[in-house]
CSV table of C-alpha atoms in Angstrom, one decimal:
chain,number,residue,atom,x,y,z
F,3,MET,CA,0.7,9.7,-23.4
F,4,LYS,CA,0.5,7.7,-26.6
F,5,LYS,CA,-2.5,5.4,-26.8
F,6,ASP,CA,-0.5,2.2,-26.9
F,7,VAL,CA,1.7,3.3,-23.9
F,8,ARG,CA,-1.4,4.4,-22.0
F,9,SER,CA,-3.2,1.1,-22.8
F,10,LYS,CA,-0.2,-1.0,-21.6
F,11,LYS,CA,0.0,1.0,-18.4
F,12,LEU,CA,-3.7,0.8,-17.6
F,13,LEU,CA,-3.7,-2.9,-18.1
F,14,GLY,CA,-0.6,-3.2,-15.9
F,15,MET,CA,-2.3,-1.2,-13.1
F,16,TYR,CA,-5.4,-3.4,-13.5
F,17,GLU,CA,-3.4,-6.5,-13.1
F,18,ARG,CA,-1.6,-5.2,-10.1
F,19,MET,CA,-4.9,-4.2,-8.4
F,20,VAL,CA,-6.4,-7.6,-9.2
F,21,LEU,CA,-3.3,-9.3,-7.7
F,22,ILE,CA,-3.7,-7.4,-4.5
F,23,ARG,CA,-7.4,-8.3,-4.3
F,24,LYS,CA,-6.9,-12.0,-5.1
F,25,TYR,CA,-4.0,-12.3,-2.7
F,26,GLU,CA,-6.0,-10.8,0.2
F,27,GLU,CA,-9.1,-12.8,-0.5
F,28,ARG,CA,-7.0,-16.0,-0.4
F,29,ILE,CA,-5.2,-14.9,2.8
F,30,TYR,CA,-8.6,-14.2,4.4
F,31,TYR,CA,-9.8,-17.8,4.0
F,32,LEU,CA,-6.4,-19.2,5.0
F,33,PHE,CA,-6.6,-17.4,8.3
F,34,LEU,CA,-10.2,-18.5,8.8
F,35,GLU,CA,-9.0,-22.1,8.2
F,36,GLY,CA,-6.3,-21.7,10.9
F,37,ALA,CA,-3.6,-22.3,8.3
F,38,MET,CA,-1.6,-19.2,9.3
F,39,PRO,CA,-0.6,-17.6,12.6
F,40,GLY,CA,-1.4,-14.1,13.7
F,41,SER,CA,-4.0,-11.7,12.3
F,42,ILE,CA,-4.6,-9.7,9.2
F,43,HIS,CA,-5.6,-6.1,8.3
F,44,GLN,CA,-6.9,-6.1,4.7
F,45,SER,CA,-7.0,-3.3,2.2
F,46,HIS,CA,-9.9,-4.6,0.1
F,47,GLY,CA,-11.3,-1.5,-1.6
F,48,GLN,CA,-8.1,0.6,-1.3
F,49,GLU,CA,-6.1,-1.0,-4.2
F,50,ALA,CA,-6.1,2.2,-6.2
F,51,SER,CA,-4.3,4.1,-3.5
F,52,ALA,CA,-1.6,1.5,-3.5
F,53,VAL,CA,-1.1,1.0,-7.3
F,54,GLY,CA,-1.7,4.6,-8.4
F,55,ILE,CA,1.0,5.8,-6.0
F,56,LEU,CA,3.6,3.1,-6.4
F,57,TYR,CA,3.3,1.7,-9.9
F,58,ASP,CA,5.8,4.1,-11.6
F,59,LEU,CA,8.4,4.3,-8.8
F,60,ARG,CA,11.8,2.8,-9.2
F,61,ASP,CA,13.2,0.0,-7.1
F,62,ASP,CA,15.6,2.4,-5.4
F,63,ASP,CA,12.8,4.7,-4.4
F,64,TYR,CA,11.6,4.0,-0.8
F,65,MET,CA,8.2,3.3,0.7
F,66,GLY,CA,7.1,3.0,4.3
F,67,SER,CA,3.7,1.4,5.1
F,68,THR,CA,1.4,0.9,8.0
F,69,HIS,CA,-0.3,-2.1,9.8
F,70,ARG,CA,-2.1,-2.7,6.4
F,71,PRO,CA,0.9,-3.2,4.1
F,72,ALA,CA,0.1,-6.1,1.8
F,73,GLY,CA,-1.4,-4.0,-1.0
F,74,HIS,CA,1.5,-1.4,-0.8
F,75,ASP,CA,4.1,-4.2,-0.9
F,76,LEU,CA,2.7,-6.0,-3.9
F,77,ALA,CA,2.1,-2.7,-5.7
F,78,LYS,CA,5.8,-1.7,-5.2
F,79,GLY,CA,6.9,-5.1,-6.6
F,80,VAL,CA,7.6,-7.3,-3.6
F,81,SER,CA,7.4,-10.9,-4.8
F,82,LEU,CA,4.1,-12.7,-4.4
F,83,LYS,CA,5.8,-15.9,-3.4
F,84,SER,CA,7.9,-14.2,-0.8
F,85,MET,CA,4.9,-12.5,0.6
F,86,MET,CA,2.9,-15.8,0.8
F,87,CYS,CA,5.9,-17.5,2.4
F,88,GLU,CA,6.0,-14.8,5.1
F,89,MET,CA,2.3,-15.5,5.8
F,90,PHE,CA,3.2,-19.1,6.4
F,91,ALA,CA,6.2,-18.1,8.6
F,92,LYS,CA,8.6,-19.8,6.2
F,93,ALA,CA,12.3,-19.2,5.9
F,94,ASN,CA,12.2,-17.7,2.5
F,95,GLY,CA,9.4,-15.2,3.4
F,96,CYS,CA,10.2,-11.6,2.5
F,97,CYS,CA,11.2,-11.0,6.1
F,98,GLY,CA,12.5,-14.4,6.9
F,99,ALA,CA,9.3,-15.3,8.9
F,100,LYS,CA,10.0,-12.5,11.4
F,101,GLY,CA,7.5,-10.0,10.0
F,102,GLY,CA,4.1,-11.6,9.7
F,103,ALA,CA,1.2,-9.9,8.1
F,104,MET,CA,1.8,-6.5,9.7
F,105,HIS,CA,5.6,-6.1,9.1
F,106,THR,CA,6.3,-7.3,5.5
F,107,GLY,CA,8.8,-5.6,3.3
F,108,ASP,CA,11.8,-6.0,1.0
F,109,ILE,CA,14.6,-3.6,1.0
F,110,THR,CA,15.7,-4.7,-2.5
F,111,LYS,CA,12.5,-3.2,-3.7
F,112,GLY,CA,12.8,-0.1,-1.6
F,113,VAL,CA,10.1,-1.3,0.8
F,114,ILE,CA,11.0,-0.7,4.5
F,115,PRO,CA,9.4,-3.4,6.7
F,116,ALA,CA,6.0,-2.0,7.7
F,117,ASN,CA,5.6,0.0,10.9
F,118,ALA,CA,2.3,-0.8,12.7
F,119,ILE,CA,2.6,2.2,15.0
F,120,VAL,CA,0.2,5.0,14.0
F,121,ALA,CA,2.2,7.6,12.1
F,122,GLY,CA,5.3,5.6,13.1
F,123,ASN,CA,6.9,5.5,9.6
F,124,MET,CA,6.5,9.2,8.9
F,125,PRO,CA,9.6,10.6,10.6
F,126,ILE,CA,11.6,7.6,9.4
F,127,MET,CA,10.6,8.3,5.7
F,128,VAL,CA,11.6,12.0,6.2
F,129,GLY,CA,15.0,10.8,7.4
F,130,ILE,CA,15.4,8.5,4.4
F,131,ALA,CA,14.4,11.2,2.0
F,132,LEU,CA,16.8,13.6,3.7
F,133,GLY,CA,19.6,11.0,3.4
F,134,ALA,CA,18.9,10.8,-0.4
F,135,LYS,CA,19.2,14.5,-0.7
F,136,MET,CA,22.5,14.6,1.3
F,137,ARG,CA,23.8,11.9,-1.1
F,138,GLY,CA,22.8,13.9,-4.1
F,139,THR,CA,20.5,11.3,-5.6
F,140,ASP,CA,16.9,12.0,-6.9
F,141,GLN,CA,15.4,9.1,-4.9
F,142,VAL,CA,12.0,9.8,-3.4
F,143,ALA,CA,10.4,8.3,-0.3
F,144,VAL,CA,6.7,7.6,0.2
F,145,SER,CA,5.1,7.6,3.6
F,146,TYR,CA,1.7,6.0,3.9
F,147,PHE,CA,-0.6,6.8,6.9
F,148,GLY,CA,-4.3,6.7,7.7
F,149,ASP,CA,-6.6,9.6,8.6
F,150,GLY,CA,-6.2,8.7,12.3
F,151,ALA,CA,-2.5,9.5,12.1
F,152,THR,CA,-3.1,13.1,11.4
F,153,ASN,CA,-3.7,13.8,15.1
F,154,GLU,CA,-0.4,12.2,16.2
F,155,GLY,CA,2.6,14.3,17.1
F,156,ALA,CA,4.8,12.3,14.7
F,157,PHE,CA,2.6,13.6,11.8
F,158,HIS,CA,3.2,17.2,12.6
F,159,GLU,CA,6.9,16.7,13.4
F,160,ALA,CA,7.4,14.8,10.1
F,161,LEU,CA,5.7,17.5,8.1
F,162,ASN,CA,7.7,20.3,9.7
F,163,GLY,CA,11.0,18.5,9.2
F,164,ALA,CA,10.3,17.6,5.6
F,165,ALA,CA,9.3,21.2,4.8
F,166,ILE,CA,12.3,22.9,6.3
F,167,TRP,CA,14.7,20.4,4.8
F,168,LYS,CA,12.9,20.3,1.4
F,169,ALA,CA,13.1,16.5,1.7
F,170,GLY,CA,11.8,14.5,-1.3
F,171,VAL,CA,9.0,12.7,0.6
F,172,ILE,CA,5.4,12.2,-0.6
F,173,PHE,CA,3.0,11.9,2.3
F,174,VAL,CA,0.1,9.7,1.3
F,175,CYS,CA,-3.0,9.8,3.6
F,176,GLU,CA,-5.4,6.9,2.9
F,177,ASN,CA,-8.5,8.6,4.4
F,178,ASN,CA,-10.9,5.7,4.7
F,179,LEU,CA,-13.1,7.7,7.2
F,180,TYR,CA,-12.2,5.6,10.3
F,181,GLY,CA,-9.2,5.2,12.6
F,182,ALA,CA,-10.0,1.6,13.6
F,183,SER,CA,-13.7,2.2,14.7
F,184,THR,CA,-13.5,5.9,15.3
F,185,PRO,CA,-14.9,8.2,12.7
F,186,ILE,CA,-12.4,10.9,11.7
F,187,ARG,CA,-15.2,13.5,11.8
F,188,THR,CA,-15.4,13.0,15.6
F,189,THR,CA,-11.7,13.7,16.2
F,190,CYS,CA,-10.9,16.4,13.6
F,191,LEU,CA,-13.1,19.4,12.4
F,192,LEU,CA,-11.3,19.7,9.1
F,193,ALA,CA,-12.9,18.3,5.9
F,194,ASN,CA,-9.5,17.0,4.8
F,195,PRO,CA,-7.4,16.2,8.0
F,196,ALA,CA,-4.1,15.8,6.1
F,197,ALA,CA,-4.4,18.1,3.1
F,198,ASP,CA,-5.9,21.0,5.0
F,199,ARG,CA,-3.0,21.0,7.4
F,200,GLY,CA,-0.4,21.2,4.6
F,201,PRO,CA,-0.4,25.0,4.1
F,202,ALA,CA,0.4,25.5,7.7
F,203,TYR,CA,3.8,23.9,7.0
F,204,GLY,CA,4.2,25.3,3.5
F,205,ILE,CA,3.6,22.0,1.9
F,206,PRO,CA,1.6,21.7,-1.4
F,207,SER,CA,-1.4,19.4,-0.9
F,208,GLU,CA,-4.0,17.7,-3.1
F,209,VAL,CA,-7.2,15.9,-2.3
F,210,VAL,CA,-7.8,13.0,-4.7
F,211,ASP,CA,-10.5,10.4,-5.4
F,212,GLY,CA,-8.6,7.5,-3.9
F,213,ASN,CA,-10.7,4.9,-5.8
F,214,ASP,CA,-9.8,6.3,-9.2
F,215,VAL,CA,-6.4,4.8,-9.9
F,216,ILE,CA,-5.8,7.1,-12.9
F,217,ALA,CA,-6.4,10.3,-10.9
F,218,VAL,CA,-4.2,8.9,-8.1
F,219,ASN,CA,-1.4,8.1,-10.5
F,220,GLU,CA,-1.5,11.5,-12.1
F,221,ALA,CA,-1.4,13.3,-8.7
F,222,MET,CA,1.6,11.1,-7.8
F,223,ASP,CA,3.4,12.0,-11.0
F,224,ARG,CA,3.1,15.7,-10.1
F,225,ALA,CA,4.4,15.0,-6.5
F,226,VAL,CA,7.3,12.9,-7.7
F,227,SER,CA,8.3,15.5,-10.3
F,228,ARG,CA,8.5,18.1,-7.5
F,229,ALA,CA,10.5,15.8,-5.2
F,230,ARG,CA,13.0,14.7,-7.9
F,231,ALA,CA,13.5,18.4,-8.8
F,232,GLY,CA,14.5,19.2,-5.2
F,233,GLU,CA,11.3,21.2,-4.5
F,234,GLY,CA,10.4,19.3,-1.4
F,235,PRO,CA,7.5,17.3,0.0
F,236,THR,CA,3.8,16.9,-1.1
F,237,ILE,CA,0.7,15.7,0.8
F,238,LEU,CA,-1.7,13.6,-1.2
F,239,GLU,CA,-5.0,12.9,0.7
F,240,LEU,CA,-6.8,10.0,-1.0
F,241,LYS,CA,-10.5,9.6,-0.2
F,242,THR,CA,-11.1,5.9,-0.1
F,243,TYR,CA,-12.8,3.1,2.0
F,244,ARG,CA,-11.8,-0.3,3.3
F,245,ILE,CA,-14.6,-2.7,2.6
F,246,PRO,CA,-13.7,-5.2,5.4
F,247,GLY,CA,-13.4,-4.2,9.0
F,248,HIS,CA,-10.3,-2.8,10.7
F,249,SER,CA,-9.1,-6.4,11.2
F,250,ARG,CA,-10.6,-9.8,10.7
F,251,SER,CA,-12.3,-9.7,14.1
F,252,ASP,CA,-14.1,-6.4,13.3
F,253,ALA,CA,-17.9,-6.8,12.7
F,254,CYS,CA,-18.1,-3.1,11.6
F,255,ALA,CA,-21.0,-2.3,14.0
F,256,TYR,CA,-20.0,1.4,13.8
F,257,ARG,CA,-20.9,1.6,10.1
F,258,THR,CA,-24.2,1.6,8.3
F,259,ARG,CA,-25.0,-0.9,5.6
F,260,GLU,CA,-26.0,2.0,3.4
F,261,GLU,CA,-22.6,3.6,3.7
F,262,GLU,CA,-20.9,0.3,2.9
F,263,ALA,CA,-23.1,-0.2,-0.2
F,264,GLU,CA,-22.4,3.3,-1.4
F,265,TRP,CA,-18.6,2.7,-1.3
F,266,ALA,CA,-18.9,-0.8,-2.7
F,267,ALA,CA,-20.4,0.8,-5.8
F,268,LYS,CA,-17.1,2.8,-6.2
F,269,ASP,CA,-14.9,-0.3,-6.3
F,270,PRO,CA,-11.6,0.8,-7.9
F,271,ILE,CA,-11.1,-2.4,-9.8
F,272,LYS,CA,-14.5,-2.3,-11.4
F,273,ARG,CA,-14.0,1.4,-12.2
F,274,LEU,CA,-10.8,0.7,-14.1
F,275,ALA,CA,-12.3,-2.3,-15.8
F,276,ALA,CA,-15.1,0.0,-17.1
F,277,VAL,CA,-12.4,2.4,-18.5
F,278,LEU,CA,-10.5,-0.4,-20.2
F,279,VAL,CA,-13.7,-1.7,-21.9
F,280,ASP,CA,-14.9,1.8,-22.8
F,281,GLU,CA,-11.5,2.7,-24.4
F,282,LYS,CA,-11.4,-0.7,-26.1
F,283,VAL,CA,-8.2,-1.6,-24.4
F,284,ALA,CA,-9.6,-5.0,-23.4
F,285,THR,CA,-12.9,-6.8,-23.6
F,286,ALA,CA,-14.8,-8.1,-20.5
F,287,VAL,CA,-13.9,-11.6,-21.6
F,288,GLU,CA,-10.2,-10.7,-21.7
F,289,LEU,CA,-10.3,-9.1,-18.3
F,290,GLU,CA,-12.0,-12.2,-16.9
F,291,ALA,CA,-9.1,-14.2,-18.3
F,292,ILE,CA,-6.6,-11.9,-16.5
F,293,ASP,CA,-8.5,-12.4,-13.3
F,294,GLU,CA,-8.4,-16.2,-13.6
F,295,ARG,CA,-4.7,-16.2,-14.5
F,296,ILE,CA,-3.9,-14.1,-11.4
F,297,GLU,CA,-6.0,-16.2,-9.2
F,298,GLN,CA,-4.0,-19.3,-10.3
F,299,GLU,CA,-0.8,-17.4,-9.6
F,300,VAL,CA,-2.0,-16.8,-6.1
F,301,GLU,CA,-3.0,-20.4,-5.7
F,302,ASP,CA,0.5,-21.5,-7.0
F,303,SER,CA,2.1,-19.2,-4.4
F,304,VAL,CA,0.1,-20.9,-1.6
F,305,GLU,CA,1.4,-24.3,-2.7
F,306,PHE,CA,4.9,-23.0,-3.0
F,307,ALA,CA,4.7,-21.6,0.5
F,308,LYS,CA,3.3,-24.7,2.0
F,309,ASN,CA,6.2,-26.7,0.6
F,310,SER,CA,8.9,-24.2,1.6
F,311,PRO,CA,11.4,-24.8,4.4
F,312,ASP,CA,10.7,-23.6,8.0
F,313,PRO,CA,13.3,-21.3,9.6
F,314,LYS,CA,16.1,-22.9,11.6
F,315,PRO,CA,16.0,-22.4,15.4
F,316,GLU,CA,19.3,-20.5,15.2
F,317,ASP,CA,17.7,-18.0,12.8
F,318,ALA,CA,16.0,-16.5,15.8
F,319,PHE,CA,19.3,-14.9,16.8
F,320,ARG,CA,20.0,-13.3,13.4
F,321,HIS,CA,19.1,-9.7,12.6
F,322,VAL,CA,19.3,-8.7,16.3
F,323,TYR,CA,22.6,-6.9,15.9
F,324,TRP,CA,24.4,-5.6,12.9
F,325,GLU,CA,26.1,-8.3,10.9
F,326,GLU,CA,29.0,-7.7,8.5
F,327,ARG,CA,28.3,-9.1,5.1
F,328,ASN,CA,31.0,-11.2,3.4
F,329,ASN,CA,30.2,-9.8,0.0
């Protein structure tokens, strides 16, 4: 990759990761203030697994997320304002105020509304990838899941189906060591609960440092090349860590402070910032200016959402059954 192209891409990935971080930080305090309904599951610390995987995908490629979808959605290009409107349950939210924090998405960006069921999106994304293959397109589908999903039946069914059909789906395991509060080491004896199971289904698998956005992006490039060439699925197991708890009510009593400090030192945004400075792509001052600009964009989206219209009562009856479009 030419230096100028690489520099532009690294800066773009940095901005996308900062956007996710700033968005979720603002959401956190809005929920604490009681300004928003529902609950939140944050991906603070896992931004590289979102951006590295999704940054280069096309709008017509598909992505299925989990109960922790905000980072994935923003990484795939879902509008910041539409996401914020969804959080405020506004009519012009990305899901028309029907999704909330756990079910965001935007089909125009290839983002299937998130599925909060553990491993729930995996068979769906296999079906979507199979559909693309039957249509003769080179679209790929990405299925995100956590380490806890690897013990679900849907995980194994999805892998087997994708393998035998050579569906162009990339299975992305965000292994953050815990399924809610349960350590994966207590429920699976494999060092890599997703990747180590790949060979049993004939699926190529990679284990990647999930806090290194460059390494994640390079692994994704290999997986996408295979999928677009009709060579079938790939499993990418990203070793990462969520800095907050499972949800905003989780005090993380099951984790040691030493473990948290160890992973905080591997912050993916700080790691990429160090690369940008080291390669003279940007100075620390320039990166700080980027951070401030994005923080203002997030604040502007909050004001936009607060002043946006509420849904109409009759909207509750829309999207229940199939509706024929006039266009």
